[in-house]
Tab-separated table of C-alpha atoms in Angstrom:
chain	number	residue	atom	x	y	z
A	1	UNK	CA	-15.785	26.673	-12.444
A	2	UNK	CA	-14.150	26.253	-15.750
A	3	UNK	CA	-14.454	24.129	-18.668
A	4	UNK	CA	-11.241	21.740	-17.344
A	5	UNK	CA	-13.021	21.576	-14.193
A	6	UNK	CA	-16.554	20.663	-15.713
A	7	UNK	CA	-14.889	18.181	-17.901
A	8	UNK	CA	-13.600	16.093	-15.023
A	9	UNK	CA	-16.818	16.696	-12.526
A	10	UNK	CA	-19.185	15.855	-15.109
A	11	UNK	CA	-17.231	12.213	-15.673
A	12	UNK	CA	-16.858	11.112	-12.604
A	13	UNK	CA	-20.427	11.657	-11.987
A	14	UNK	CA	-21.062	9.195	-14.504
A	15	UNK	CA	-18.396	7.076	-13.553
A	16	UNK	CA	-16.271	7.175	-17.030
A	17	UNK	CA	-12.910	6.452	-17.084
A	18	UNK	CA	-10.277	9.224	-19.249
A	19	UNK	CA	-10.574	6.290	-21.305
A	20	UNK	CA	-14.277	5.651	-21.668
A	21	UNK	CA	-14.274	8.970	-22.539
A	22	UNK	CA	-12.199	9.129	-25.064
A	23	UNK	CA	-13.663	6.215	-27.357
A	24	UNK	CA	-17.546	8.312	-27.306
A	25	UNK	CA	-15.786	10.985	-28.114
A	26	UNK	CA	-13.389	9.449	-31.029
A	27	UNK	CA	-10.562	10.989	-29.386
A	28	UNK	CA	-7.354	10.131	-27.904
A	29	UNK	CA	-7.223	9.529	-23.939
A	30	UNK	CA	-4.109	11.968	-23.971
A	31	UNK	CA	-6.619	14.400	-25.579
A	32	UNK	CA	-9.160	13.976	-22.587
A	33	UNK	CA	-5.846	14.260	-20.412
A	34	UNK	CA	-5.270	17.934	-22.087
A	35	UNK	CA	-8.625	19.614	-21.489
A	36	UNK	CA	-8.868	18.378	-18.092
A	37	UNK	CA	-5.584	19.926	-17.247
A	38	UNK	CA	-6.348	22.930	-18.991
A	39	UNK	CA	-3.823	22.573	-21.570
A	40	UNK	CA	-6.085	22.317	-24.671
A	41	UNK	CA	-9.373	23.164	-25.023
A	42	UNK	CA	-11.803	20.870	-27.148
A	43	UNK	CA	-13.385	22.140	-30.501
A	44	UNK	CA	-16.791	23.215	-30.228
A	45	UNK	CA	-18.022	19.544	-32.018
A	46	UNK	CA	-16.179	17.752	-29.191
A	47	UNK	CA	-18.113	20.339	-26.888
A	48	UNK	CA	-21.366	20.075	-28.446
A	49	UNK	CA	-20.533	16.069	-28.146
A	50	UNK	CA	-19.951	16.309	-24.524
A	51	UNK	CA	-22.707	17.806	-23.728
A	52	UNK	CA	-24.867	15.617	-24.851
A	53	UNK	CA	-22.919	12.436	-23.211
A	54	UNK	CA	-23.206	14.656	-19.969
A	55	UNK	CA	-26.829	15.437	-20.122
A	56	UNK	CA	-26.260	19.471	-19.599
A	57	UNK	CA	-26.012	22.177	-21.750
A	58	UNK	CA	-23.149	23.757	-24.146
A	59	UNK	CA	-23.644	26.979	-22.175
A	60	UNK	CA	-23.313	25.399	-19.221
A	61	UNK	CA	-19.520	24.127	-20.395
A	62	UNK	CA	-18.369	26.702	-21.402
A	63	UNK	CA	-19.939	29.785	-19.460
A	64	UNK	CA	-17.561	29.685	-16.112
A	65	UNK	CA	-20.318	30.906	-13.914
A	66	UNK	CA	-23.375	28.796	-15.405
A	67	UNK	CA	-24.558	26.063	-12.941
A	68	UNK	CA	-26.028	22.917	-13.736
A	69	UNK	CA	-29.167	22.088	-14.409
A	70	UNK	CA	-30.065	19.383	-11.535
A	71	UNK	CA	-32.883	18.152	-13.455
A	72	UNK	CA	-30.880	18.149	-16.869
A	73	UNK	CA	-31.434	14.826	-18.976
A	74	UNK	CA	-31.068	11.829	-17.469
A	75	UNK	CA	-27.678	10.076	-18.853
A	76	UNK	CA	-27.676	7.029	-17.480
A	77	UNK	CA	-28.053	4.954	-20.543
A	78	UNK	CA	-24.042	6.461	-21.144
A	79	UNK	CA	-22.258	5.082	-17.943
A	80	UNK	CA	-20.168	2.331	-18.743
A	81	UNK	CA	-20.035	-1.130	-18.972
A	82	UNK	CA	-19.853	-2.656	-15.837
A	83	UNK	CA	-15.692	-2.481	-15.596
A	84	UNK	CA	-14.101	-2.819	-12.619
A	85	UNK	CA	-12.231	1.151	-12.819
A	86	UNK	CA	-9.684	1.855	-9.239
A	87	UNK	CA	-9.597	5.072	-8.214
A	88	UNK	CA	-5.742	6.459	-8.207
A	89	UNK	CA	-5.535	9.546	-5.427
A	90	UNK	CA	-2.239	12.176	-5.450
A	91	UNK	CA	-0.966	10.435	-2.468
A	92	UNK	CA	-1.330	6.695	-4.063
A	93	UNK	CA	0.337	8.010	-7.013
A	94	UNK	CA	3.383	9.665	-4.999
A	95	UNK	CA	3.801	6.790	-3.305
A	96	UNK	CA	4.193	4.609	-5.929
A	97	UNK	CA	6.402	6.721	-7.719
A	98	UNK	CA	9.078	6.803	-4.709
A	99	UNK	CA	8.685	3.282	-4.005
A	100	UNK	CA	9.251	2.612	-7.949
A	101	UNK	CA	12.185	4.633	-8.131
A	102	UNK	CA	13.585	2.914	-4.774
A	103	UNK	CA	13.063	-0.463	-6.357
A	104	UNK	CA	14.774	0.071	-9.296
A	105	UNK	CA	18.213	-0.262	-8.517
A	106	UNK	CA	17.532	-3.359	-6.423
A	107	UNK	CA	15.804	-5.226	-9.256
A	108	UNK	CA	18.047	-3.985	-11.404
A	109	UNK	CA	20.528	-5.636	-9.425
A	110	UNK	CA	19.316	-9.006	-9.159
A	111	UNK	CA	18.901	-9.393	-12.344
A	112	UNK	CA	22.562	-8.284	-12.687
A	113	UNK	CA	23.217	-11.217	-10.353
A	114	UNK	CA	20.955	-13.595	-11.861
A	115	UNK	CA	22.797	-12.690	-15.808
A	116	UNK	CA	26.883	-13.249	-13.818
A	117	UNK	CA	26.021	-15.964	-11.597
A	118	UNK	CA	27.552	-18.892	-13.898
A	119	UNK	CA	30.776	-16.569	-14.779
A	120	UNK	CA	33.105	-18.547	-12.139
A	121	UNK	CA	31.957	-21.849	-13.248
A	122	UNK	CA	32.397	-21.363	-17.006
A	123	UNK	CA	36.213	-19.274	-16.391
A	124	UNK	CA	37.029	-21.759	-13.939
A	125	UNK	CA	36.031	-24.676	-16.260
A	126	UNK	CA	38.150	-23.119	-18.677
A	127	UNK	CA	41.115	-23.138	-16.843
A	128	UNK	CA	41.063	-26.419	-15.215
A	129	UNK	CA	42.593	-28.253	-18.370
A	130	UNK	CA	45.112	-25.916	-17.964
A	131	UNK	CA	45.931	-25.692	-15.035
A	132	UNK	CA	44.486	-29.419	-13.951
A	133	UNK	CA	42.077	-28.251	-11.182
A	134	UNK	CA	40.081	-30.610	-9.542
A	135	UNK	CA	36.929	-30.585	-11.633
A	136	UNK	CA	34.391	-32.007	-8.862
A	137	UNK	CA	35.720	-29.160	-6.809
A	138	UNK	CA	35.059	-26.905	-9.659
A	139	UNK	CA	31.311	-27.926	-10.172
A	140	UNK	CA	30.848	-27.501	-6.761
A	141	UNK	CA	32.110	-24.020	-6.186
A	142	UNK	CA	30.776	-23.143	-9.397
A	143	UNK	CA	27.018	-24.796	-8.707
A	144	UNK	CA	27.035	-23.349	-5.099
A	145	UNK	CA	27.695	-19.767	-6.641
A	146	UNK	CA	25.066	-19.799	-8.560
A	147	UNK	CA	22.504	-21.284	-6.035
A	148	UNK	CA	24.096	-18.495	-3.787
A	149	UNK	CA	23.621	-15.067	-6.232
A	150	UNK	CA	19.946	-16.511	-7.405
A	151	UNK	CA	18.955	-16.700	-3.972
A	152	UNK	CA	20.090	-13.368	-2.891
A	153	UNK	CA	18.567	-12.082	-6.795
A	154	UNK	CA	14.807	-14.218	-5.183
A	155	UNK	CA	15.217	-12.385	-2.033
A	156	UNK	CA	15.186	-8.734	-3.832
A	157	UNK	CA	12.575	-9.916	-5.754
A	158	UNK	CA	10.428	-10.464	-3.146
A	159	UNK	CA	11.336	-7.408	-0.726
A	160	UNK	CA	10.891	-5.144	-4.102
A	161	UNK	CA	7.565	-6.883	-5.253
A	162	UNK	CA	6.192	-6.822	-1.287
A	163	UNK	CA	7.136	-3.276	-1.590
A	164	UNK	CA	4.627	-2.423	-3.922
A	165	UNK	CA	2.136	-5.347	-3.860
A	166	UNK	CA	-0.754	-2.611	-3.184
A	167	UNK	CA	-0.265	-1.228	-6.396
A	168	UNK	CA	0.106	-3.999	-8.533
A	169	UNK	CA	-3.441	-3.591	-9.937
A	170	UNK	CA	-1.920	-0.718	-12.222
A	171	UNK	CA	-0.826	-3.373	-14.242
A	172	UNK	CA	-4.066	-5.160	-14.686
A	173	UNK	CA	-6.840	-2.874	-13.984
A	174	UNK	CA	-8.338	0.234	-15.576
A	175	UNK	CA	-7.373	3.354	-13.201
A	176	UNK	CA	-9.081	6.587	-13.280
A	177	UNK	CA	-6.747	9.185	-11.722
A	178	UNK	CA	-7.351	12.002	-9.450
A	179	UNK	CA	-7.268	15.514	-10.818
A	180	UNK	CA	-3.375	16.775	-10.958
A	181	UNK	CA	-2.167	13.143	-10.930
A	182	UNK	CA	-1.821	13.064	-15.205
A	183	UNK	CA	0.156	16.096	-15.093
A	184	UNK	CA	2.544	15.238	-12.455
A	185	UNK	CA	3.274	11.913	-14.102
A	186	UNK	CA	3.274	13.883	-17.065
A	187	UNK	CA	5.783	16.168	-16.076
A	188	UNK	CA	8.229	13.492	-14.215
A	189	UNK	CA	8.229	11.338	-17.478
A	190	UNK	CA	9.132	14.132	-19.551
A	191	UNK	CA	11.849	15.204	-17.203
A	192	UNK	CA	13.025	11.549	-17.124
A	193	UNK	CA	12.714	11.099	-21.088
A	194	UNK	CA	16.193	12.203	-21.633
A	195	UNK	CA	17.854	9.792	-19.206
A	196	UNK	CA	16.050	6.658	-20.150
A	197	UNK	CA	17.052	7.454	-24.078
A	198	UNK	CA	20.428	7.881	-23.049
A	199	UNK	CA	20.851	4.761	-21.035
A	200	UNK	CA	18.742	2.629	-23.393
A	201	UNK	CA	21.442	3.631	-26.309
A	202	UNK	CA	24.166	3.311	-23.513
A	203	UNK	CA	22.881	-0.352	-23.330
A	204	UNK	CA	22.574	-1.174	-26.725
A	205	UNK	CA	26.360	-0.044	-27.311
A	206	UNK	CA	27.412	-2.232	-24.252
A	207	UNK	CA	25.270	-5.598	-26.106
A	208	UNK	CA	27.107	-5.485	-29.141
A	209	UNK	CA	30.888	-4.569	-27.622
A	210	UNK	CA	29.983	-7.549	-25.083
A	211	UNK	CA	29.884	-9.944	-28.355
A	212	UNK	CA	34.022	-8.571	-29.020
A	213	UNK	CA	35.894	-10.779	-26.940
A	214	UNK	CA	34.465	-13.902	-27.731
A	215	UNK	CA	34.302	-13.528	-31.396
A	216	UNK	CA	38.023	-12.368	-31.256
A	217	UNK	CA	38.992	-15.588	-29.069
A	218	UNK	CA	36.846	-17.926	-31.524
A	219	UNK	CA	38.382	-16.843	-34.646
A	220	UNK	CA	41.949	-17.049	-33.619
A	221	UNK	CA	41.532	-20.503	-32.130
A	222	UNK	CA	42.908	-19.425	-28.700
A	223	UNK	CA	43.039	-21.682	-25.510
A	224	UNK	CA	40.420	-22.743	-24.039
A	225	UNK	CA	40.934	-20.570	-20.614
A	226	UNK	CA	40.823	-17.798	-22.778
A	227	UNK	CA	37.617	-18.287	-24.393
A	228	UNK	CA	36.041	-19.397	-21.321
A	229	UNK	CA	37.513	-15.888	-20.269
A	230	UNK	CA	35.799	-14.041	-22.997
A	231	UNK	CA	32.805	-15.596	-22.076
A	232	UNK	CA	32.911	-14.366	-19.183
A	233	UNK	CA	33.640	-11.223	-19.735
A	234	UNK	CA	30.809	-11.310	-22.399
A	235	UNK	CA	28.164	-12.330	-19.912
A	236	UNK	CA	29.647	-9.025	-17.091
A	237	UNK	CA	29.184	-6.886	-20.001
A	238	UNK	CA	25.910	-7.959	-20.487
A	239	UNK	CA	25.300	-8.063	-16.903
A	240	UNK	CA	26.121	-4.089	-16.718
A	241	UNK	CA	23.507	-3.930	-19.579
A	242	UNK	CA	20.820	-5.645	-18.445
A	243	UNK	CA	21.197	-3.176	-15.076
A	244	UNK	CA	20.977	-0.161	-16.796
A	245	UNK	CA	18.234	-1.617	-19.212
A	246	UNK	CA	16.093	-3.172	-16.201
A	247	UNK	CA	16.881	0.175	-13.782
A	248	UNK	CA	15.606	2.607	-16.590
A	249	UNK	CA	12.436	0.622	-17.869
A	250	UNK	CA	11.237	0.110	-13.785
A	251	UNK	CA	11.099	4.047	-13.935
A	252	UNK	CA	9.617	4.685	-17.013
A	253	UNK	CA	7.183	2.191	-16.596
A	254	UNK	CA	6.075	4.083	-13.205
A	255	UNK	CA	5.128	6.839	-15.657
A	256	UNK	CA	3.463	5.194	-18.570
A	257	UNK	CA	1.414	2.884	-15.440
A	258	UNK	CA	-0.090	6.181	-13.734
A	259	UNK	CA	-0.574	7.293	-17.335
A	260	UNK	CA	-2.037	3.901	-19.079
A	261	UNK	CA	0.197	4.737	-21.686
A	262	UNK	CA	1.628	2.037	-24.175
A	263	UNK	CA	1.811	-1.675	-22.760
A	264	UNK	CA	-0.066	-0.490	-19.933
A	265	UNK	CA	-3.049	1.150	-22.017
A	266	UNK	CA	-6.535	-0.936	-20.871
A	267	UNK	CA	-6.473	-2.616	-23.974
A	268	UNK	CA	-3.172	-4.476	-23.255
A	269	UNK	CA	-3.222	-4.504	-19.807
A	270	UNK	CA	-4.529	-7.736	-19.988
A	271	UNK	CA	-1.698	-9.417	-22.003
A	272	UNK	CA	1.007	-8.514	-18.945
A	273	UNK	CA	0.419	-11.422	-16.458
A	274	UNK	CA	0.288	-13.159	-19.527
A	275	UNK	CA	3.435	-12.388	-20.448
A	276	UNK	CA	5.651	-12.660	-17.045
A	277	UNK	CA	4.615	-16.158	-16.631
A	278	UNK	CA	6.145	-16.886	-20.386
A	279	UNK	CA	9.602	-14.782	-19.323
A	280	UNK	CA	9.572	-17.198	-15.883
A	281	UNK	CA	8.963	-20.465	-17.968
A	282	UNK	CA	11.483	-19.618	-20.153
A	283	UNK	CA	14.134	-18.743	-17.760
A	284	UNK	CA	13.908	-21.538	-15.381
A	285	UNK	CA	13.498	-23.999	-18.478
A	286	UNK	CA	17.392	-22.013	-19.353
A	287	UNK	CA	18.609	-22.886	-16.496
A	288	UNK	CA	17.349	-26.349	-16.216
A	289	UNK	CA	18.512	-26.903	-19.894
A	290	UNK	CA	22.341	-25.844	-18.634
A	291	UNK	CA	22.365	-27.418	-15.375
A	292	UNK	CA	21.302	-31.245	-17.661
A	293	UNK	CA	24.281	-30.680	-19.793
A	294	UNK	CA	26.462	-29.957	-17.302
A	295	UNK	CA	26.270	-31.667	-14.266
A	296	UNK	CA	26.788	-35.311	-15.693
A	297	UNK	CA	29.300	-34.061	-18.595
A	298	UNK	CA	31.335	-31.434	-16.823
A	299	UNK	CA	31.321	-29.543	-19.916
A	300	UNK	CA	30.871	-26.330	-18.362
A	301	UNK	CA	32.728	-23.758	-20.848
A	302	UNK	CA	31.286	-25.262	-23.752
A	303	UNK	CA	28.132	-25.016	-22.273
A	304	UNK	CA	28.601	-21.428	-21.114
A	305	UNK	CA	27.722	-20.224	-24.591
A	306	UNK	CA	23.949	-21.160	-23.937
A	307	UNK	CA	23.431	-18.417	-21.764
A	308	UNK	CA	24.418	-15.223	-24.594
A	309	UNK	CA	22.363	-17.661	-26.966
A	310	UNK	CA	19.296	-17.584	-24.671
A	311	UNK	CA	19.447	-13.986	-24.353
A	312	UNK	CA	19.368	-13.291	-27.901
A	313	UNK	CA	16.591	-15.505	-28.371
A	314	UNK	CA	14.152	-14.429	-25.154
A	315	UNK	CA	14.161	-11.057	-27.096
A	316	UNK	CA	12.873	-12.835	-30.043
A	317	UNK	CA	10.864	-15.560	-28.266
A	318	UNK	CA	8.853	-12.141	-26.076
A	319	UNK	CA	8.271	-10.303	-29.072
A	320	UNK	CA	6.651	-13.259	-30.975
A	321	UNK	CA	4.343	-14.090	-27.654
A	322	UNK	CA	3.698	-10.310	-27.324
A	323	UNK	CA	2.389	-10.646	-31.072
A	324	UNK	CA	0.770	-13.502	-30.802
A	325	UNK	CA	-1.703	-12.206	-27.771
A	326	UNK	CA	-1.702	-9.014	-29.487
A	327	UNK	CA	-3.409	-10.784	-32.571
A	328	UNK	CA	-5.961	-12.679	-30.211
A	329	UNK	CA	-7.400	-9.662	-28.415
């Protein structure tokens, strides 16, 4: 048996996480993640350190043919805390990876639907003065479409979070994963690096063109139908956007979950459910905020512009929460 092999027997035994591991040893959990693929090998401190956490001897790490001592040193006093640590098989992990990367275009989607469902009711708005459309008609077309997309957006939500309801403790719970499963995620992330960069940058560029129209339309005083327009041309702009941004991060986040990397490390796994319920409050208080201007006033196009507004400011509003637990823990 070799040293990457030892490594990961001689954990489980004791029931340590990569994780666990990595803080007695003062290293990095990618570090543990090395050696027990057989990608690095620790420095002879590190080994020396190990083998006292393990209870055996140095020669029995490194010597490929040694066998351990069944009555080495009793090690209990090193198992962890009592944390509640799920075991993540090859299987479990494959799964999750298809059904993530299945998802991802549907959730992707309905927030797509959720971002353009007020674009007829703000254009059409715009153009009633114009054109002197019925305006009751108007808010009740324009209402109904929304009601319509959001509840089609809800239904995705649900058949994609059903979907992978089993696995949801990925985002809450330490994992310890089986051997093979680090490298696989490993490798797909890496493969998929290049993508996500691309289409992150490919949203960016597609946020700050979306703003064009509707500063053009503001500063040269235009009619109102064509503002209303811009605005809604702004807000299917930003609808592409958010689809490419939401598509990209859902696959990504597959990795870095199987991986505990980043906002899915144990330290911050914590701060997640945490976090959705703030991005739900906030949304739903949006909507409630443009549906109480609107409905008594009628003053739909002017009232479009709260929807680019709140999207700017959940950004800021996420990354101040996201601080603010941060600073707690």
């Amino acid at each position: 048996m070799i040293l990457a092999d030892k490594i990961i027997e001689e954990r489980k035994r004791l029931g340590l996480s990569q994780e666990e591991l990595a803080e007695k040893l003062s290293v990095s959990r990618q570090s543990i993640s090395k050696w027990e693929g057989a990608q690095s090998i620790p420095d002879i401190n590190r080994i020396i350190e190990m083998a006292n956490i393990f209870g055996v001897t140095t020669d029995y790490l490194l010597k490929d043919d040694a066998v351990r001592d069944k009555e080495a040193v009793d090690v209990t006093e090193v198992i962890s805390d009592n944390k509640e640590v799920i075991k993540v098989s090859m299987e479990d992990a494959s799964d999750f990876l298809t059904k993530s990367k299945k998802n991802a275009p549907l959730v992707a989607l309905a927030t797509a639907l959720c971002v353009i469902s007020p674009i007829p009711l703000i254009v059409l708005a715009g153009f009633s003065e114009e054109y002197h459309l019925n305006e009751n008609l108007i808010s009740a077309f324009g209402v109904g479409f929304i009601l319509v997309l959001v509840a089609i957006a809800v239904g995705l939500f649900i058949k994609t979070g059903n979907a992978v309801a089993k696995y949801e403790f990925l985002e809450t719970k330490e994992i310890d994963t089986e051997y093979g499963v680090d490298g696989m995620a490993k490798e797909k992330k890496n493969t998929y690096e290049a993508t996500y960069n691309r289409n992150i940058i490919l949203g960016v560029i597609l946020i700050i063109l979306a703003v064009i129209p509707v500063v053009v339309t503001g500063t040269m005083e235009m009619k109102d139908c064509v503002v209303t327009a811009a605005v809604g041309l702004l807000l299917a702009i930003v609808a592409i956007a958010t689809y490419i941004f939401v598509k990209s991060s859902i696959i990504m986040d597959s990795y870095k979950k199987l991986l505990q990397e980043d906002d899915f490390s144990p330290k911050r796994k914590k701060t997640s459910p945490i976090l959705g319920r703030i991005s739900g409050i906030y949304w739903i208080l949006v909507t409630a905020v443009f549906l109480a201007i609107c409905l008594p006033t009628h003053n739909w196009k002017q009232a479009g512009i709260i929807w680019p507004i709140a999207g700017v400011t959940f950004a800021a509003v996420y990354s101040i929460a996201k601080m603010c637990i941060k600073d707690e823990d």
